């Protein structure tokens, strides 16, 4: 699950930069933000509960 979380975080960062640099692809900015928030929420749940299977 750690690998998946890292991949989602990297994709989110790439989409944030792409969405910020290219105005015609502004929707990627929102996709990147949603993926980044999702990755942070999953990380927080895993950290706070101590459950490594999430």
mmCIF file with all atom_site columns, C-alpha atoms in Angstrom:
data_model
loop_
_atom_site.group_PDB
_atom_site.id
_atom_site.type_symbol
_atom_site.label_atom_id
_atom_site.label_alt_id
_atom_site.label_comp_id
_atom_site.label_asym_id
_atom_site.label_entity_id
_atom_site.label_seq_id
_atom_site.pdbx_PDB_ins_code
_atom_site.Cartn_x
_atom_site.Cartn_y
_atom_site.Cartn_z
_atom_site.occupancy
_atom_site.B_iso_or_equiv
_atom_site.pdbx_formal_charge
_atom_site.auth_seq_id
_atom_site.auth_comp_id
_atom_site.auth_asym_id
_atom_site.auth_atom_id
_atom_site.pdbx_PDB_model_num
ATOM 1  C CA . UNK A 1 1  ? 0.000  0.000  0.000   1.00 0.00 ? 1  UNK A CA 1
ATOM 2  C CA . UNK A 1 2  ? 2.959  2.325  0.603   1.00 0.00 ? 2  UNK A CA 1
ATOM 3  C CA . UNK A 1 3  ? 3.935  2.095  -3.058  1.00 0.00 ? 3  UNK A CA 1
ATOM 4  C CA . UNK A 1 4  ? 0.426  2.996  -4.191  1.00 0.00 ? 4  UNK A CA 1
ATOM 5  C CA . UNK A 1 5  ? 0.353  5.975  -1.834  1.00 0.00 ? 5  UNK A CA 1
ATOM 6  C CA . UNK A 1 6  ? 3.700  7.230  -3.155  1.00 0.00 ? 6  UNK A CA 1
ATOM 7  C CA . UNK A 1 7  ? 2.578  6.827  -6.779  1.00 0.00 ? 7  UNK A CA 1
ATOM 8  C CA . UNK A 1 8  ? -0.667 8.742  -6.110  1.00 0.00 ? 8  UNK A CA 1
ATOM 9  C CA . UNK A 1 9  ? 1.312  11.517 -4.402  1.00 0.00 ? 9  UNK A CA 1
ATOM 10 C CA . UNK A 1 10 ? 3.758  11.802 -7.311  1.00 0.00 ? 10 UNK A CA 1
ATOM 11 C CA . UNK A 1 11 ? 0.922  11.871 -9.847  1.00 0.00 ? 11 UNK A CA 1
ATOM 12 C CA . UNK A 1 12 ? -0.827 14.554 -7.779  1.00 0.00 ? 12 UNK A CA 1
ATOM 13 C CA . UNK A 1 13 ? 2.291  16.739 -7.732  1.00 0.00 ? 13 UNK A CA 1
ATOM 14 C CA . UNK A 1 14 ? 2.846  16.295 -11.486 1.00 0.00 ? 14 UNK A CA 1
ATOM 15 C CA . UNK A 1 15 ? -0.778 17.194 -12.207 1.00 0.00 ? 15 UNK A CA 1
ATOM 16 C CA . UNK A 1 16 ? -0.556 20.236 -9.927  1.00 0.00 ? 16 UNK A CA 1
ATOM 17 C CA . UNK A 1 17 ? 2.486  21.549 -11.810 1.00 0.00 ? 17 UNK A CA 1
ATOM 18 C CA . UNK A 1 18 ? 0.929  20.739 -15.189 1.00 0.00 ? 18 UNK A CA 1
ATOM 19 C CA . UNK A 1 19 ? -2.329 22.438 -14.232 1.00 0.00 ? 19 UNK A CA 1
ATOM 20 C CA . UNK A 1 20 ? -0.480 25.494 -12.937 1.00 0.00 ? 20 UNK A CA 1
ATOM 21 C CA . UNK A 1 21 ? 1.747  25.916 -16.002 1.00 0.00 ? 21 UNK A CA 1
ATOM 22 C CA . UNK A 1 22 ? -0.828 25.236 -18.717 1.00 0.00 ? 22 UNK A CA 1
ATOM 23 C CA . UNK A 1 23 ? -3.974 27.346 -18.408 1.00 0.00 ? 23 UNK A CA 1
ATOM 24 C CA . UNK A 1 24 ? -5.837 25.333 -21.052 1.00 0.00 ? 24 UNK A CA 1
ATOM 25 C CA . UNK A 1 25 ? -5.496 22.242 -18.837 1.00 0.00 ? 25 UNK A CA 1
ATOM 26 C CA . UNK A 1 26 ? -6.701 23.938 -15.664 1.00 0.00 ? 26 UNK A CA 1
ATOM 27 C CA . UNK A 1 27 ? -8.931 20.992 -14.744 1.00 0.00 ? 27 UNK A CA 1
ATOM 28 C CA . UNK A 1 28 ? -5.744 19.014 -14.005 1.00 0.00 ? 28 UNK A CA 1
ATOM 29 C CA . UNK A 1 29 ? -5.085 21.414 -11.156 1.00 0.00 ? 29 UNK A CA 1
ATOM 30 C CA . UNK A 1 30 ? -8.294 20.293 -9.480  1.00 0.00 ? 30 UNK A CA 1
ATOM 31 C CA . UNK A 1 31 ? -7.604 16.624 -10.180 1.00 0.00 ? 31 UNK A CA 1
ATOM 32 C CA . UNK A 1 32 ? -4.161 17.053 -8.633  1.00 0.00 ? 32 UNK A CA 1
ATOM 33 C CA . UNK A 1 33 ? -5.604 18.757 -5.556  1.00 0.00 ? 33 UNK A CA 1
ATOM 34 C CA . UNK A 1 34 ? -8.183 16.001 -5.086  1.00 0.00 ? 34 UNK A CA 1
ATOM 35 C CA . UNK A 1 35 ? -5.538 13.272 -5.419  1.00 0.00 ? 35 UNK A CA 1
ATOM 36 C CA . UNK A 1 36 ? -3.219 15.076 -3.019  1.00 0.00 ? 36 UNK A CA 1
ATOM 37 C CA . UNK A 1 37 ? -5.981 15.495 -0.436  1.00 0.00 ? 37 UNK A CA 1
ATOM 38 C CA . UNK A 1 38 ? -6.892 11.817 -0.843  1.00 0.00 ? 38 UNK A CA 1
ATOM 39 C CA . UNK A 1 39 ? -3.271 10.768 -0.318  1.00 0.00 ? 39 UNK A CA 1
ATOM 40 C CA . UNK A 1 40 ? -2.996 12.948 2.819   1.00 0.00 ? 40 UNK A CA 1
ATOM 41 C CA . UNK A 1 41 ? -6.250 11.553 4.251   1.00 0.00 ? 41 UNK A CA 1
ATOM 42 C CA . UNK A 1 42 ? -5.104 7.956  3.706   1.00 0.00 ? 42 UNK A CA 1
ATOM 43 C CA . UNK A 1 43 ? -1.739 8.741  5.280   1.00 0.00 ? 43 UNK A CA 1
ATOM 44 C CA . UNK A 1 44 ? -3.412 10.374 8.302   1.00 0.00 ? 44 UNK A CA 1
ATOM 45 C CA . UNK A 1 45 ? -5.775 7.436  8.780   1.00 0.00 ? 45 UNK A CA 1
ATOM 46 C CA . UNK A 1 46 ? -2.865 5.003  8.661   1.00 0.00 ? 46 UNK A CA 1
ATOM 47 C CA . UNK A 1 47 ? -0.795 7.130  11.053  1.00 0.00 ? 47 UNK A CA 1
ATOM 48 C CA . UNK A 1 48 ? -3.521 7.813  13.601  1.00 0.00 ? 48 UNK A CA 1
ATOM 49 C CA . UNK A 1 49 ? -5.009 4.320  13.733  1.00 0.00 ? 49 UNK A CA 1
ATOM 50 C CA . UNK A 1 50 ? -1.750 2.423  13.438  1.00 0.00 ? 50 UNK A CA 1
ATOM 51 C CA . UNK A 1 51 ? -3.472 0.129  10.955  1.00 0.00 ? 51 UNK A CA 1
ATOM 52 C CA . UNK A 1 52 ? -1.001 -0.871 8.254   1.00 0.00 ? 52 UNK A CA 1
ATOM 53 C CA . UNK A 1 53 ? -3.568 -2.703 6.110   1.00 0.00 ? 53 UNK A CA 1
ATOM 54 C CA . UNK A 1 54 ? -5.508 0.427  5.042   1.00 0.00 ? 54 UNK A CA 1
#
